Tab-separated table of C-alpha atoms in Angstrom:
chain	number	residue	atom	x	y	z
W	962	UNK	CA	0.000	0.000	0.000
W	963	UNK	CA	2.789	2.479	1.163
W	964	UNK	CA	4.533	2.237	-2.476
W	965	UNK	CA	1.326	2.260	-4.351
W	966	UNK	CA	0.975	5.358	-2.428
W	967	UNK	CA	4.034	6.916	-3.093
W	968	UNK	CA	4.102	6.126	-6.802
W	969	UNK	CA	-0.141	7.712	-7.226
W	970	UNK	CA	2.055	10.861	-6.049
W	971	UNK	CA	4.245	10.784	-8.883
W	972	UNK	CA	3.594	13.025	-11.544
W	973	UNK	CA	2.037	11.469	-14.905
W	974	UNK	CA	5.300	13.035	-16.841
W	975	UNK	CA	7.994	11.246	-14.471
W	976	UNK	CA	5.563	7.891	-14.407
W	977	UNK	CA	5.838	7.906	-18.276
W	978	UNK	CA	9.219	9.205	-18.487
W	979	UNK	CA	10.320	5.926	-16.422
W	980	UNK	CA	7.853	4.082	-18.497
W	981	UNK	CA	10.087	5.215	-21.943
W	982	UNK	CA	13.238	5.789	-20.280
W	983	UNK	CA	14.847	3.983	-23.106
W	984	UNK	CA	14.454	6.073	-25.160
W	985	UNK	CA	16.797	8.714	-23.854
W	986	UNK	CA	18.757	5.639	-22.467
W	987	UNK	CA	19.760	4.632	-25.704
W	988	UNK	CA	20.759	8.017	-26.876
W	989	UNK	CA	22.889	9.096	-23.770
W	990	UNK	CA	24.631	5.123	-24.348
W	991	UNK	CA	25.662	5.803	-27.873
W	992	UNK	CA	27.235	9.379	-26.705
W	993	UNK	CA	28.847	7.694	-23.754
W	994	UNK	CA	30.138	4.659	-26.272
W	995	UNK	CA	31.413	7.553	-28.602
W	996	UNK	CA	33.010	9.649	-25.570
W	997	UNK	CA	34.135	6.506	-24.026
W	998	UNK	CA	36.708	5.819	-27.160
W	999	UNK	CA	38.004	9.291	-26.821
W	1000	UNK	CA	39.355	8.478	-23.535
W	1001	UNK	CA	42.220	6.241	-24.406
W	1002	UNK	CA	43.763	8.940	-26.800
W	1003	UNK	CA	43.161	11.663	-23.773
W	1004	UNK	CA	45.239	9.340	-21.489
W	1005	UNK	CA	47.804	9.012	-23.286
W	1006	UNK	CA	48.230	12.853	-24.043
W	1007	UNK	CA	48.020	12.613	-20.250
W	1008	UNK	CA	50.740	10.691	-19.830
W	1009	UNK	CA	53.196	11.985	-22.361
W	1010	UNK	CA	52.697	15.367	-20.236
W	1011	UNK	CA	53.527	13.524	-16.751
W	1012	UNK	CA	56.777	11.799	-18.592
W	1013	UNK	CA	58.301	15.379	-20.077
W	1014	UNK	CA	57.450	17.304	-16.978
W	1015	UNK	CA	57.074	15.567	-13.709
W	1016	UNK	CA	60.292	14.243	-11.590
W	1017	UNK	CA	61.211	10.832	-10.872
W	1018	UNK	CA	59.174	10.419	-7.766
W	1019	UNK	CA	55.886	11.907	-9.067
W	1020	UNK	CA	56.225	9.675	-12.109
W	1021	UNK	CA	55.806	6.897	-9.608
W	1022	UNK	CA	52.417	8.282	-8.436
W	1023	UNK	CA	51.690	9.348	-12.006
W	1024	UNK	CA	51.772	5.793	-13.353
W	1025	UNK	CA	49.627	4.350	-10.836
W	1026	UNK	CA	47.211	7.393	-11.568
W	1027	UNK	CA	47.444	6.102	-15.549
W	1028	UNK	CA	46.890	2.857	-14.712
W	1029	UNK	CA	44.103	3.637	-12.959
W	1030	UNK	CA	41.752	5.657	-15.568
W	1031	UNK	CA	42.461	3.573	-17.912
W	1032	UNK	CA	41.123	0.422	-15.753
W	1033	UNK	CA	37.837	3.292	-15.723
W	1034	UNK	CA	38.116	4.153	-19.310
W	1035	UNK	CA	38.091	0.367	-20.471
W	1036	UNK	CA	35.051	-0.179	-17.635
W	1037	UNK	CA	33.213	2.607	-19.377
W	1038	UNK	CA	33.533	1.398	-22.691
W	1039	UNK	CA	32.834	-1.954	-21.894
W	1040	UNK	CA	29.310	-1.217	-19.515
W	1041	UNK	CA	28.545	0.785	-22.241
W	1042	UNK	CA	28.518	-1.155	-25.209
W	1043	UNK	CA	26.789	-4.264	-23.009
W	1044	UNK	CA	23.887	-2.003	-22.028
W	1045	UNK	CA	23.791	-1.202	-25.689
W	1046	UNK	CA	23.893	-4.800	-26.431
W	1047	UNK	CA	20.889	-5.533	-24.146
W	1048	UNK	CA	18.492	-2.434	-25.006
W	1049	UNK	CA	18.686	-4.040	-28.862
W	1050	UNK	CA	17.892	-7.845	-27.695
W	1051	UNK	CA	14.885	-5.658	-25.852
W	1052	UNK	CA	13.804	-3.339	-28.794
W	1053	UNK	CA	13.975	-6.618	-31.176
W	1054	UNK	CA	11.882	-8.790	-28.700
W	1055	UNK	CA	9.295	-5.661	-28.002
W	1056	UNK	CA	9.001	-5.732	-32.176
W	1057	UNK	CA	8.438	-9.504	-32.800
W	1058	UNK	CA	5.933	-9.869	-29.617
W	1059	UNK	CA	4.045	-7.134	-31.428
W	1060	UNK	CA	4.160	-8.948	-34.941
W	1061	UNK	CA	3.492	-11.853	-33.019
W	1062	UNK	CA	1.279	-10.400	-30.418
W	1063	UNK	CA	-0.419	-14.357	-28.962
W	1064	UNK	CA	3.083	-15.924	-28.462
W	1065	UNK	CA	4.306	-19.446	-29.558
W	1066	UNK	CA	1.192	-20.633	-31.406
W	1067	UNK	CA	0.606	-24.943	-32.138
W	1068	UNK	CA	1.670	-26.404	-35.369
W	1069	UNK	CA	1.716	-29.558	-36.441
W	1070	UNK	CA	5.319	-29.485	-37.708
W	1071	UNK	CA	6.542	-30.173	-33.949
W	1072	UNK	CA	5.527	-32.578	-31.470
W	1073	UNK	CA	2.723	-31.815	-29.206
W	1074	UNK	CA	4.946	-32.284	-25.987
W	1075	UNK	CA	7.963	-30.579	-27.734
W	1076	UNK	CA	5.311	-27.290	-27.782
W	1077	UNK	CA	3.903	-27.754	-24.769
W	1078	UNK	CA	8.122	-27.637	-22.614
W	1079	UNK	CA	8.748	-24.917	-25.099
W	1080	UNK	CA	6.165	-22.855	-23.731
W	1081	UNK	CA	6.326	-23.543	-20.444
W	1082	UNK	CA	10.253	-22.967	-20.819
W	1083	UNK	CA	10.186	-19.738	-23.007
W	1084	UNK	CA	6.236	-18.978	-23.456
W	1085	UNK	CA	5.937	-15.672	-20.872
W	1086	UNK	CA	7.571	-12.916	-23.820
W	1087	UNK	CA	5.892	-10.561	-21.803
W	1088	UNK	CA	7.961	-11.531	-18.654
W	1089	UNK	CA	11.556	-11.618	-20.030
W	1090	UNK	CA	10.150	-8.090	-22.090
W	1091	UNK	CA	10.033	-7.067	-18.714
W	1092	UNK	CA	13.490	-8.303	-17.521
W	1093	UNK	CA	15.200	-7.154	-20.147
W	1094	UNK	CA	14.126	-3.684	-19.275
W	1095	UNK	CA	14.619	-3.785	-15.982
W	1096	UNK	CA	18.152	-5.237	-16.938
W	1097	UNK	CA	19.018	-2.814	-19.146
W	1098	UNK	CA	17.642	0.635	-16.846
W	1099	UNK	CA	19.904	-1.502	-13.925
W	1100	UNK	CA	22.885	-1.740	-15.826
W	1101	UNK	CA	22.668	2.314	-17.115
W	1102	UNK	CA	22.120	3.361	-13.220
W	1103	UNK	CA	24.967	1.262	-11.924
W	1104	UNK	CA	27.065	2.070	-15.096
W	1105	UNK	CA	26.528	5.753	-14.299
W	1106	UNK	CA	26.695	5.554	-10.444
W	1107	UNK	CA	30.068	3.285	-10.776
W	1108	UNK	CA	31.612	5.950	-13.029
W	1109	UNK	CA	30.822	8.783	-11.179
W	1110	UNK	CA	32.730	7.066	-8.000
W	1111	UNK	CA	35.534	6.165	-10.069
W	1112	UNK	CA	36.010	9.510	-11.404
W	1113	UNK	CA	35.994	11.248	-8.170
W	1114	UNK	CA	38.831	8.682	-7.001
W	1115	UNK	CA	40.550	9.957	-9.755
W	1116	UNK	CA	40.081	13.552	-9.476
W	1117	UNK	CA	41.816	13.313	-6.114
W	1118	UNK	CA	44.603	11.218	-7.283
W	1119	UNK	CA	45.326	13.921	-10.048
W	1120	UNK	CA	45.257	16.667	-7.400
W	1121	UNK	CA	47.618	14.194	-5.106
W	1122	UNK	CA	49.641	14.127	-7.905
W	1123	UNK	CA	49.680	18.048	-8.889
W	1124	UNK	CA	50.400	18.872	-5.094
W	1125	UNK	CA	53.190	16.216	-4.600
W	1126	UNK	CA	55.287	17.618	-7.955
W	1127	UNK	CA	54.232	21.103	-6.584
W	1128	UNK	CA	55.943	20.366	-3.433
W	1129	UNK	CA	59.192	18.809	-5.226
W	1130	UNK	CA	59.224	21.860	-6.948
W	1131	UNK	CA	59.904	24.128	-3.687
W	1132	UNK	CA	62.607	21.686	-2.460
W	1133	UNK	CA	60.687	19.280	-0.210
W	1134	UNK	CA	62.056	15.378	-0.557
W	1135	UNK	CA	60.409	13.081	-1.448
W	1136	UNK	CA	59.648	11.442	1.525
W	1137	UNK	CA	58.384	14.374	3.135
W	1138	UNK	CA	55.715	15.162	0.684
W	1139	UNK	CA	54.451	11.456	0.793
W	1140	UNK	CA	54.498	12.213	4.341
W	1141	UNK	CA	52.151	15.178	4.327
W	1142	UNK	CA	49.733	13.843	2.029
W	1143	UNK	CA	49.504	10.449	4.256
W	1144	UNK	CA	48.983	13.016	6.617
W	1145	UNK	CA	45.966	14.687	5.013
W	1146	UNK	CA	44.585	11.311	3.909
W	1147	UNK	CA	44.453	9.239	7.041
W	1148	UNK	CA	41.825	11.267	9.309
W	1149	UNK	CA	39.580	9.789	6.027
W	1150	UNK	CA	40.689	6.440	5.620
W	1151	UNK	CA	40.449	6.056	9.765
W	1152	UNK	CA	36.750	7.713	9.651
W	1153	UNK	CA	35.822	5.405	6.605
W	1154	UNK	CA	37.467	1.783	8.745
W	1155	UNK	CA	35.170	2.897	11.622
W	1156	UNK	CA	32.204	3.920	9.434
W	1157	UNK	CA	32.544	0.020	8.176
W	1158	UNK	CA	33.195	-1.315	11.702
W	1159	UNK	CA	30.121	0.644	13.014
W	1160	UNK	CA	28.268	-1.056	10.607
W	1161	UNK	CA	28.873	-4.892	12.687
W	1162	UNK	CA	25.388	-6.161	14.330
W	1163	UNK	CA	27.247	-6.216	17.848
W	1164	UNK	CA	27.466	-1.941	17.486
W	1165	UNK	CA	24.809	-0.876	14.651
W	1166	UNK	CA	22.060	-0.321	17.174
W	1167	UNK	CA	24.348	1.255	20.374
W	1168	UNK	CA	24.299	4.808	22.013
W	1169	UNK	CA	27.642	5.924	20.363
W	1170	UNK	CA	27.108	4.684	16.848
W	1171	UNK	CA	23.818	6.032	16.757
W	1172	UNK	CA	24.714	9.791	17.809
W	1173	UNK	CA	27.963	9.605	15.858
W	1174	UNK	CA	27.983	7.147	12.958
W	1175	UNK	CA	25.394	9.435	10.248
W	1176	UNK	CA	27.514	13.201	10.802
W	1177	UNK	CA	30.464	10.837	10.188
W	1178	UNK	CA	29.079	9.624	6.987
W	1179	UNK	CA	28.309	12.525	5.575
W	1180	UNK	CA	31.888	14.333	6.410
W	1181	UNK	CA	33.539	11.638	4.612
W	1182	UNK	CA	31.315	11.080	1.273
W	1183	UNK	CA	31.583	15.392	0.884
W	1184	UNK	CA	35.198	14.539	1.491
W	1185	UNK	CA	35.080	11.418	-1.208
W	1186	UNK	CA	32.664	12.611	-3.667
W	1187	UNK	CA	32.842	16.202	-4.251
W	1188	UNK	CA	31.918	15.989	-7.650
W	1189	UNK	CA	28.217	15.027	-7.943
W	1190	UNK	CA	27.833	13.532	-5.033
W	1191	UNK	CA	23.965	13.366	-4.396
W	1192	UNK	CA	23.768	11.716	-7.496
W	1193	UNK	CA	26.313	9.095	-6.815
W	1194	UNK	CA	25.178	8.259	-3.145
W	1195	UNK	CA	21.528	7.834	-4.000
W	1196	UNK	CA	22.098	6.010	-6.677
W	1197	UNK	CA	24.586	3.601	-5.366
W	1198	UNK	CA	22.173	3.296	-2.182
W	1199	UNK	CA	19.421	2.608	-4.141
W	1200	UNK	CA	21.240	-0.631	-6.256
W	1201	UNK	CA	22.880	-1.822	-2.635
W	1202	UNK	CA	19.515	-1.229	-0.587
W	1203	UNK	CA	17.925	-3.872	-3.010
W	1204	UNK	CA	20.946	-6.370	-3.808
W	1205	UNK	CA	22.824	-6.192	-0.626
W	1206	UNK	CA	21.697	-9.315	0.427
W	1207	UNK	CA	21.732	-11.416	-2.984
W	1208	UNK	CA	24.753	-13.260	-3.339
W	1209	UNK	CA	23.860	-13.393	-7.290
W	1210	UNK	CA	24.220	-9.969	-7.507
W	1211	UNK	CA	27.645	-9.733	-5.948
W	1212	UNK	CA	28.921	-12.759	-8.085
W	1213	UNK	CA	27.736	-10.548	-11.104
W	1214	UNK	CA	29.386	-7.639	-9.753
W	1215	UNK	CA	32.598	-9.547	-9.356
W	1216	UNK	CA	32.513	-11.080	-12.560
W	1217	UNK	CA	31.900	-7.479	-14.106
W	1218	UNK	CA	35.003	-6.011	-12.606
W	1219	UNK	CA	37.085	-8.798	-13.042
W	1220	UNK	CA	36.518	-8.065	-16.851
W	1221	UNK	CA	37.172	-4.616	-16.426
W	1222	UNK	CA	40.598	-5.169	-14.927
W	1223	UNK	CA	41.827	-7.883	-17.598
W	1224	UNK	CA	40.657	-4.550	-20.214
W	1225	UNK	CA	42.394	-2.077	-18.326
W	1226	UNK	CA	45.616	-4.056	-17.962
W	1227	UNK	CA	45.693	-5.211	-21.800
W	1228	UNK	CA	45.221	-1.512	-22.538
W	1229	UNK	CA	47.830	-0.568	-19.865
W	1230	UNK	CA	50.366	-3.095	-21.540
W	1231	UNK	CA	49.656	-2.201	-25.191
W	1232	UNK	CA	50.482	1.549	-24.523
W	1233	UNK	CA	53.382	2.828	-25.889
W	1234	UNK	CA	54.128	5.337	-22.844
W	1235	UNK	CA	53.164	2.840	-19.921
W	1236	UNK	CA	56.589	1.149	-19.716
W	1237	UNK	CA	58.435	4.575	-19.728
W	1238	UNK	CA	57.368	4.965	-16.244
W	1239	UNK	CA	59.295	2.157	-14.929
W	1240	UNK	CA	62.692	4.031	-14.375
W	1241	UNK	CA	64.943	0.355	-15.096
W	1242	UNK	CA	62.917	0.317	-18.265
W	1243	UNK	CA	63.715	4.088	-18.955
W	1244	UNK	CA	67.322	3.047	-18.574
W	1245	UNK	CA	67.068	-0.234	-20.741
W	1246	UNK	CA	64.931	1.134	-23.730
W	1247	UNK	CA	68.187	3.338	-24.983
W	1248	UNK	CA	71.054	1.352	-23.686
W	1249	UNK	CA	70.379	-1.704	-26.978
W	1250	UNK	CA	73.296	-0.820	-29.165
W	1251	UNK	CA	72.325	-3.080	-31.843
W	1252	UNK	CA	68.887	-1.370	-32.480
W	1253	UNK	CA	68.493	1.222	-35.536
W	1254	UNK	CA	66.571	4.761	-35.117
W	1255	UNK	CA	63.148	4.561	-36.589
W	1256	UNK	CA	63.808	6.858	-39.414
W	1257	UNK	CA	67.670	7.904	-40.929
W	1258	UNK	CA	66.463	10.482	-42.969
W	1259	UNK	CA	63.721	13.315	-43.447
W	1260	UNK	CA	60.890	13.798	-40.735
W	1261	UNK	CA	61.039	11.578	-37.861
W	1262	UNK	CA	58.246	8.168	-37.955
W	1263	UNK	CA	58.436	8.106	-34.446
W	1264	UNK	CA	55.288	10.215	-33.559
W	1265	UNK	CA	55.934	10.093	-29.274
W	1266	UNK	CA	58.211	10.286	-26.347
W	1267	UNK	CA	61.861	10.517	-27.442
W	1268	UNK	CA	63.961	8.010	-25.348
W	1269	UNK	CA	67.556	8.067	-27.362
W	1270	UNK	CA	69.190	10.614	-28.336
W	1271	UNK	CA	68.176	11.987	-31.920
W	1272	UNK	CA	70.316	12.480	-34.825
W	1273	UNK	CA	70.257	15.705	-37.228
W	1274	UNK	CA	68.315	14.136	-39.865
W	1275	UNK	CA	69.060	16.877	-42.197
W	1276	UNK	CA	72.543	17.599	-42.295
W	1277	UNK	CA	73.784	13.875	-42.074
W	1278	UNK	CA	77.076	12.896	-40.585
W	1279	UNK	CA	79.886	13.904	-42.307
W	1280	UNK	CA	84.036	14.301	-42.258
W	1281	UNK	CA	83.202	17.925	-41.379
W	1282	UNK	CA	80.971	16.998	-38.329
W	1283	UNK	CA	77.531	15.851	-37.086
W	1284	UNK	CA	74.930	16.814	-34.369
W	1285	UNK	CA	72.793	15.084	-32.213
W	1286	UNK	CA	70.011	16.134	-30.074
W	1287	UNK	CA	69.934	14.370	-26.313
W	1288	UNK	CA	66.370	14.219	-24.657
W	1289	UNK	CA	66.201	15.410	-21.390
W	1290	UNK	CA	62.994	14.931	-19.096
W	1291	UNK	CA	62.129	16.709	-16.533
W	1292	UNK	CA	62.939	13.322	-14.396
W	1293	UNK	CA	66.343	14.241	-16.040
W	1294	UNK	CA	66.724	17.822	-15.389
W	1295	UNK	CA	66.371	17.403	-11.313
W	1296	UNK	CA	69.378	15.451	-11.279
W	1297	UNK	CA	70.849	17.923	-13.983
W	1298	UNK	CA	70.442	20.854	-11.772
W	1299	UNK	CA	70.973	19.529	-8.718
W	1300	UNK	CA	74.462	18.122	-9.168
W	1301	UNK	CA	75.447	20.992	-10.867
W	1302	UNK	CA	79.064	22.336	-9.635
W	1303	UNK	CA	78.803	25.537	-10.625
W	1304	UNK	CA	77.091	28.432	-8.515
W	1305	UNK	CA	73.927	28.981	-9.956
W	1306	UNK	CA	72.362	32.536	-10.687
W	1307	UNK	CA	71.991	35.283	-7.934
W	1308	UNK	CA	67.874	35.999	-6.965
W	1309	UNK	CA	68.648	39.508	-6.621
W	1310	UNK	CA	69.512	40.151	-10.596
W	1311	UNK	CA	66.448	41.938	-12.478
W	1312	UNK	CA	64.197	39.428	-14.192
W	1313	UNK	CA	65.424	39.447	-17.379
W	1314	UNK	CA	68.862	39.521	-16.994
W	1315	UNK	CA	68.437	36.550	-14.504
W	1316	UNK	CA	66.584	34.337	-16.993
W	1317	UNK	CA	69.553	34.575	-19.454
W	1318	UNK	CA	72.207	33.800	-16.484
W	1319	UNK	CA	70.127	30.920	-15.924
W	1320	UNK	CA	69.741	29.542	-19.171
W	1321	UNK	CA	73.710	29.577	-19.739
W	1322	UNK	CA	74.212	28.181	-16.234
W	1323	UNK	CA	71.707	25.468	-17.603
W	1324	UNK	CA	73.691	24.528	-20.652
W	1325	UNK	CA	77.139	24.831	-18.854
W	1326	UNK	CA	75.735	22.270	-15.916
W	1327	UNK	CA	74.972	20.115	-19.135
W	1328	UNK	CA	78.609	19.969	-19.958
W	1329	UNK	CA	78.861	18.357	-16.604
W	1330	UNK	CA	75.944	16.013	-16.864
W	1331	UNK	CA	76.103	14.576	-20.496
W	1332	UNK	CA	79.482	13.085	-21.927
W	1333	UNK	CA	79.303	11.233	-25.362
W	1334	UNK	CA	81.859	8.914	-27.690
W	1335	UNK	CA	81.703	8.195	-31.416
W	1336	UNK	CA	83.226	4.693	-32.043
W	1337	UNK	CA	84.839	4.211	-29.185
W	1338	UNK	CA	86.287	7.836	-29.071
W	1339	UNK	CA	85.557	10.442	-26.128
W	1340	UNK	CA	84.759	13.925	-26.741
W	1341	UNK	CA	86.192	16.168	-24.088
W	1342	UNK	CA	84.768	19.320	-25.591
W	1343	UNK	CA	81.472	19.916	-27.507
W	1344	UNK	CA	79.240	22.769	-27.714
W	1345	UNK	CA	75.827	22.581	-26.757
W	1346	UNK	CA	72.487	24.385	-27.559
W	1347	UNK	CA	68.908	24.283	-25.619
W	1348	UNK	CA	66.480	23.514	-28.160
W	1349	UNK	CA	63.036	21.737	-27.989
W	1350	UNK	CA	61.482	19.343	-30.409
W	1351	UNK	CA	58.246	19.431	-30.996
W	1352	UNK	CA	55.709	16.095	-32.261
W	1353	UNK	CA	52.317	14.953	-31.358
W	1354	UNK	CA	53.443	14.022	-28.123
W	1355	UNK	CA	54.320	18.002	-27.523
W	1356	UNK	CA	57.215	20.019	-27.030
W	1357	UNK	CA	60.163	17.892	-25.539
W	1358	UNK	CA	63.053	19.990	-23.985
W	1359	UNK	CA	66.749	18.538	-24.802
W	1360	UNK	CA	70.529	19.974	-26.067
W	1361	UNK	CA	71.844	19.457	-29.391
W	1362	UNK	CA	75.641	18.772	-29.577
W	1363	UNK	CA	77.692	19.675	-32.494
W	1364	UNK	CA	80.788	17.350	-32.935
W	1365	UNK	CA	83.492	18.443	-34.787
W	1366	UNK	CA	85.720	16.046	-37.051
W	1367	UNK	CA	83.780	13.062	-36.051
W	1368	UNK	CA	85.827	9.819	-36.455
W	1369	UNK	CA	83.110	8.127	-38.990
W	1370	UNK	CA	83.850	4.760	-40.656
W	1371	UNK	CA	82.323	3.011	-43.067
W	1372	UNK	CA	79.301	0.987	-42.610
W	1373	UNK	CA	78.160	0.943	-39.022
W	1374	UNK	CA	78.779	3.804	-36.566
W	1375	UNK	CA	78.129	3.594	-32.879
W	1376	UNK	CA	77.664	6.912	-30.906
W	1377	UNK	CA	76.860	6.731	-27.204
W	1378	UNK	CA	75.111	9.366	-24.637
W	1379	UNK	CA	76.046	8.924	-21.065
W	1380	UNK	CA	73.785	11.215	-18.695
W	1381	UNK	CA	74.288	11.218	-14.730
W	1382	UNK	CA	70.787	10.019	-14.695
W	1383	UNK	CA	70.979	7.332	-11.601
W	1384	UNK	CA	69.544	3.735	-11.465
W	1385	UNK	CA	67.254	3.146	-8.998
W	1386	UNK	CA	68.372	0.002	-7.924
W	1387	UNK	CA	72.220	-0.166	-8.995
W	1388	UNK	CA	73.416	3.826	-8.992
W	1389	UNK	CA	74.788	3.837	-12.877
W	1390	UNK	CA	74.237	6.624	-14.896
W	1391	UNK	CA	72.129	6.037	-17.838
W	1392	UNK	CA	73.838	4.965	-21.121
W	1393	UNK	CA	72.005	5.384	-24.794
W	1394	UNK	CA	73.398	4.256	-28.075
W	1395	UNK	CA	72.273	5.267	-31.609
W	1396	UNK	CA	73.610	3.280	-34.171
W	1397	UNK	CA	73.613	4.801	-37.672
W	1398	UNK	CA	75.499	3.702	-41.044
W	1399	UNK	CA	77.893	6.239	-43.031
W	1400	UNK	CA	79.070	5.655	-46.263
């Protein structure tokens, strides 16, 4: 009686809205397909950002963050293109029960007890009409609900992330800034264990939990949800008030994410830019001396993040000399200006005057920080130039040597970068080969 009550107090628009909510459910699903399939490319601009800018610590944090949306952009895409899936089994079954508006009718072409277990088995088309569209107006809420939680996650991992290279920047350590933000985070993650502990039959119903346990709730999901968050608690409160008991629907659920994960990580692993996170892989991917650039001459094929240094593709090596241009990261340029020897630029100088200081102390500290050999042959002196090079993965900063009287040879040449770049695990500077052939 109570919900017949409540729904005679609906308005007839919402009634018939809910009635037809495919419709509009359909619509907003092939948008959120299409969007969806944007997100991949938006990550990955993402990333390529985080690997020319962001030190080696926040890189850390950065690739967990990566790993992360794209375990929500595969979930999207995936939910999405299911509930699209569903709504057309629905629309095709709502058009054949009206073509065939009495159901499975008797023939003579099957046996009479064949009909009759068919029937009984598969006979009530209005009934699975009716699950189908309950299935597929579940699995939009939820879809819609789950993202918006997701997404709020990941908004405050990217301002984690923002603050922590912030931090870095004003000459806090590493440790220290992971110490702060565990700091900020663990008044929430205490308030959320007790929130679940006050939950346990033994407490639910006691004087404490009772006074305390619902201002509690609410601090943390403002804290947790900022972004849409009446949305996201009523509708994840209405699926859970329902299913919270059904041990079908939490196998389904599992199932569900279980796919989403195995998505995520195969699109984690197939990215070009999730491996140069991993700082023994950022060391490894230039030191192969018996791998060619992509491209010798004209424009470069290689349409990302430069690794190995890059050779002057159009003035090629000769006799007279040869340049290369050496990438260098931000991850790079911490170490670069950190270990620098020489006194850097006075604060008090006027702006302008300071900037160009600064940019020669740069490219002197450089002379400290990068030492290269052609063939076997050290250079002890080279000059170097700032320059940037620009491709769809944006503007990457580097130097470009010029190497005078270059000891070339026929056939194969072998030119190697050394940079003061430490490994994590074994101290060695970083070592990058490009292997080119002069003739």
């Amino acid at each position: 009686m109570k919900d017949s009550a409540i729904d005679d107090n609906k308005p007839k628009w919402l009634r018939r809205l809910e009635r037809e909510s495919w419709q509009p459910e359909l619509i907003i699903s092939g948008a959120a397909i299409f969007g969806s399939l944007q997100l991949p490319g938006l990550i990955e601009q993402a990333e390529q950002y985080f690997l020319l800018n962001y030190d080696r610590d926040t890189l850390f944090i950065s690739y967990i963050a990566a790993i992360y949306w794209r375990l929500l952009a595969s979930g999207l895409v995936m939910t999405f293109i299911f509930h699209f899936i569903v709504r057309a089994l629905w629309i095709g079954l709502v058009g054949l029960n009206s073509v065939f508006p009495g159901g499975f009718r008797t023939n003579e072409r099957f046996s009479q007890h064949y009909q009759d277990n068919m029937k009984r088995e598969y006979g009530d088309v209005d009934g699975l009409i009716g699950k189908l569209d309950r299935f597929g107006s579940g699995i939009f809420g939820v879809a819609f609900a789950t993202a918006g939680v997701f997404l709020n996650f990941g908004v405050i991992g990217l301002l984690l992330i923002f603050v922590h290279n912030w931090l870095i920047g004003y000459g806090f350590n590493p440790r220290q800034v992971l110490t702060l933000i565990g700091i900020l985070l663990l008044p929430i993650l205490l308030l959320s264990v007790v929130m679940t502990i006050s939950h346990s039959k033994r407490l639910r119903d006691t004087a404490l939990v009772r006074r305390y346990q619902w201002p509690i709730s609410l601090a943390v999901s403002k804290f947790t949800y900022p972004l849409a968050r009446r949305y996201i608690v009523t509708a994840s409160n209405l699926v859970t008030s329902y299913y919270a008991d059904s041990k079908s629907f939490l196998g389904y659920f599992l199932v569900g994410m279980a796919g989403i994960v195995v998505i995520g990580i195969t699109s984690t692993l197939s990215s070009s830019n999730t491996l140069f996170f991993v700082d023994p892989v950022y060391h490894r991917l230039a030191a192969d001396s018996l791998l060619l650039p992509t491209s010798n001459r004209g424009a470069e094929a290689y349409e990302g993040i430069y690794v190995r240094p890059v050779l002057d593709t159009e003035r090629l090596p000769s006799a007279d000399g040869m340049s290369v241009w050496i990438p260098l990261p931000e991850r790079e340029m911490m170490y670069l200006e950190k270990d620098c020897s020489i006194p850097e630029v006075d604060e008090a100088l006027p702006r302008e005057e300071r900037r160009l200081l600064r940019r020669e102390w740069l490219v002197a500290c450089a002379r400290e920080y990068i030492s290269i050999d052609l063939n076997g042959r050290p250079y002890a002196d080279f000059p170097l130039e700032r320059q940037y090079l620009t491709n769809a993965a944006g503007e990457q900063y580097g130097m470009r040597a010029f190497l005078a009287d270059p000891p070339l040879r026929k056939g194969k040449n072998l030119l190697r970068v050394v940079t003061q770049y430490p490994h994590e695990e074994t101290g060695e500077p970083r070592t990058a080969y490009v292997s080119f052939y002069h003739y």
